[in-house]
CSV table of C-alpha atoms in Angstrom, one decimal:
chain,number,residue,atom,x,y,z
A,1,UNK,CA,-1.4,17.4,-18.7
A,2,UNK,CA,-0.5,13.4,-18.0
A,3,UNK,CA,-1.4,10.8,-20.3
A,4,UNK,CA,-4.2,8.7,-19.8
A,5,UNK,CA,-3.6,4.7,-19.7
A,6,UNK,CA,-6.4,1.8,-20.0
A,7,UNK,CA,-6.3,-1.0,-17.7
A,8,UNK,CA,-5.6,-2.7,-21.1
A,9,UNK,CA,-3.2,-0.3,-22.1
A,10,UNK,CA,-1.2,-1.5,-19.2
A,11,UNK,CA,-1.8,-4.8,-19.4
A,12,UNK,CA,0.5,-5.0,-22.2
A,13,UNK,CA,3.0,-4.2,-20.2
A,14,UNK,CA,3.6,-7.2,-17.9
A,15,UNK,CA,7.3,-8.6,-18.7
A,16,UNK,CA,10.7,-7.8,-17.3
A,17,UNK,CA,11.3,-6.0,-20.4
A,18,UNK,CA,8.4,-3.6,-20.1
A,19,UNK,CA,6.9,-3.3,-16.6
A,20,UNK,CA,4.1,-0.8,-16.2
A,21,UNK,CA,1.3,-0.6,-13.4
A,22,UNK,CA,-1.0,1.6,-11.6
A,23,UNK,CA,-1.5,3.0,-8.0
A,24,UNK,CA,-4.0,5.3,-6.9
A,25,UNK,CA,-5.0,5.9,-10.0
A,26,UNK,CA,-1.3,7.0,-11.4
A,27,UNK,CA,0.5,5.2,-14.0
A,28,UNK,CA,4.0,4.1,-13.8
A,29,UNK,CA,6.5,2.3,-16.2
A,30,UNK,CA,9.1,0.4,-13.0
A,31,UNK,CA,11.4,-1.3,-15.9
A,32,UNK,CA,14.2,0.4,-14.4
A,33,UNK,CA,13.3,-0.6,-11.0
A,34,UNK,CA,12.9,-4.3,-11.2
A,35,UNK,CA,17.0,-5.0,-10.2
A,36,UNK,CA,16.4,-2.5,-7.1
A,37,UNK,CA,13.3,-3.4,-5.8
A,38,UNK,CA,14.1,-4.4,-2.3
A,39,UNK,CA,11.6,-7.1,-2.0
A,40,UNK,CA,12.5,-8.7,-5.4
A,41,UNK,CA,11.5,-8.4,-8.9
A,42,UNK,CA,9.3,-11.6,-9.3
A,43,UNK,CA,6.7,-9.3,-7.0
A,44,UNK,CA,6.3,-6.7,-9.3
A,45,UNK,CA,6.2,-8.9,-12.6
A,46,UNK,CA,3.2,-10.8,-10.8
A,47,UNK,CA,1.9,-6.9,-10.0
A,48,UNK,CA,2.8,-5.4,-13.8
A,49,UNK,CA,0.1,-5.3,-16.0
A,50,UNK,CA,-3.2,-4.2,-13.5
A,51,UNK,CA,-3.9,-2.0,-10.9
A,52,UNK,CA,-1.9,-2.6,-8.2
A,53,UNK,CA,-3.2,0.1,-5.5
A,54,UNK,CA,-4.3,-3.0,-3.2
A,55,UNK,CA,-1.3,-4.8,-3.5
A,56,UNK,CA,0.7,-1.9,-2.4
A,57,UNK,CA,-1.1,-0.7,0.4
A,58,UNK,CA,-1.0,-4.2,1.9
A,59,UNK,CA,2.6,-4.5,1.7
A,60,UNK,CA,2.9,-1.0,4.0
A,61,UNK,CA,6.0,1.0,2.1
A,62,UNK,CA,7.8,3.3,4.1
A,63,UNK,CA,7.3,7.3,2.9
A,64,UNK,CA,10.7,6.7,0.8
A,65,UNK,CA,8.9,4.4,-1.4
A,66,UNK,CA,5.8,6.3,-2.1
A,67,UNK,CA,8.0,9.4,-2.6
A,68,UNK,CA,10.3,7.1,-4.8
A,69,UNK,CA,7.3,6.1,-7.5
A,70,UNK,CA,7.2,9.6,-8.3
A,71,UNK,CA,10.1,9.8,-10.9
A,72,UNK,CA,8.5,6.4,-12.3
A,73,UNK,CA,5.2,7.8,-13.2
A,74,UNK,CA,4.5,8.0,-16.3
A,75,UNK,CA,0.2,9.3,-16.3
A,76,UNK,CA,-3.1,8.4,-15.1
A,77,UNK,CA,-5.3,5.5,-15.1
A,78,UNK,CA,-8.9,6.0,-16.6
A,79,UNK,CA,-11.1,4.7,-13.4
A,80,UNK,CA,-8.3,3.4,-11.3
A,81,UNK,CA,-8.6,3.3,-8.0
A,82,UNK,CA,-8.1,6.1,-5.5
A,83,UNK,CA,-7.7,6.1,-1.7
A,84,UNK,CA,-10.6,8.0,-0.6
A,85,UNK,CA,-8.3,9.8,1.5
A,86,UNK,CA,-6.6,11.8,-1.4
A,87,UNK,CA,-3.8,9.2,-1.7
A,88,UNK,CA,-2.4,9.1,1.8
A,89,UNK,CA,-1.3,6.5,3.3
A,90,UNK,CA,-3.1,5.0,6.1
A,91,UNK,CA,-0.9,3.4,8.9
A,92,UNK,CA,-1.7,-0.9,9.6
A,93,UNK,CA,-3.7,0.0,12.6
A,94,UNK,CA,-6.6,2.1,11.2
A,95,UNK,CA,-6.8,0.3,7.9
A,96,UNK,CA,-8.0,-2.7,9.4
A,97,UNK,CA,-9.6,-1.2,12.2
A,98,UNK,CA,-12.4,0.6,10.6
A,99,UNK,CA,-14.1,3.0,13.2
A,100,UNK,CA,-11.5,2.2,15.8
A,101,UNK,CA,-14.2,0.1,17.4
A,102,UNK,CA,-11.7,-3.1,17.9
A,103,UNK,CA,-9.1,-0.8,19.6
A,104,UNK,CA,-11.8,1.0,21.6
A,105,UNK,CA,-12.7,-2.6,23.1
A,106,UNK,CA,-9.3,-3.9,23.2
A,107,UNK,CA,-8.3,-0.8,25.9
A,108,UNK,CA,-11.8,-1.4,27.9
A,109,UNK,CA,-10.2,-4.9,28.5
A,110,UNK,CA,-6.9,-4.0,29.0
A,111,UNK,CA,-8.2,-1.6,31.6
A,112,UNK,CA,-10.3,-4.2,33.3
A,113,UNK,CA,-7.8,-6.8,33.7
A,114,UNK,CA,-5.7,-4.2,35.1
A,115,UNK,CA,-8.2,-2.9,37.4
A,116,UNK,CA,-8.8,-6.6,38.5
A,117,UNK,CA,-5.2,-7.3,39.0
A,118,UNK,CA,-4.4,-4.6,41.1
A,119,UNK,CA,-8.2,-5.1,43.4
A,120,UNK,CA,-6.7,-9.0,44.1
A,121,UNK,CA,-3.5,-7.5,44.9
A,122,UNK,CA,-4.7,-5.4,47.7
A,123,UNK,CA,-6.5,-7.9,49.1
A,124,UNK,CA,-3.0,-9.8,50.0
């Protein structure tokens, strides 16, 4: 069984000595990290301390990354937030898209203009 962590629990944790914060509802201490982080450490001290599933998400980490928190984590925020996908990751085009209604309309248009092209074509 994981511990369980308070959002203030974790906001103690906000420093480059002790650097703690929570995704999808999981808790992990990134001290270690901070030197190897890729994008920098000054991103993840202005992350530390809070939940930080939004912020994460947004940046899009490759599936080496989300495998990579694993040896970090550390136990499990009390009413963090969860993907309501069971933690998956959900590729840039359907997280902003919704439904898929913006990408339905966007084809219909790409099809038209097509369509349009190629009628004035073979009327030359």
């Amino acid at each position: 069984m994981s511990k369980k962590y308070t959002l203030e629990d974790i906001s103690k944790h906000n420093t480059h000595d002790s650097c703690w914060l929570a995704i999808n509802g999981k808790v992990y201490d990134i001290t270690k990290f901070l030197e190897e982080h890729p994008g920098g450490d000054e991103i993840l001290i202005e992350a530390a301390g809070k939940d930080a599933t939004d912020d994460f998400d947004d940046i899009g980490h490759s599936d080496e990354a989300v495998e990579q928190l694993k040896e970090y984590e550390i136990g499990t925020l009390e009413g963090g937030k969860k993907r309501s996908n069971g933690g998956k990751r959900v590729s840039a085009i359907n997280k902003s898209g919704g439904d898929g209604s913006f990408q339905g309309i966007l084809m219909v248009v790409i099809l038209a203009i097509l369509l349009g092209f190629l009628y004035v074509r073979s009327l030359e």
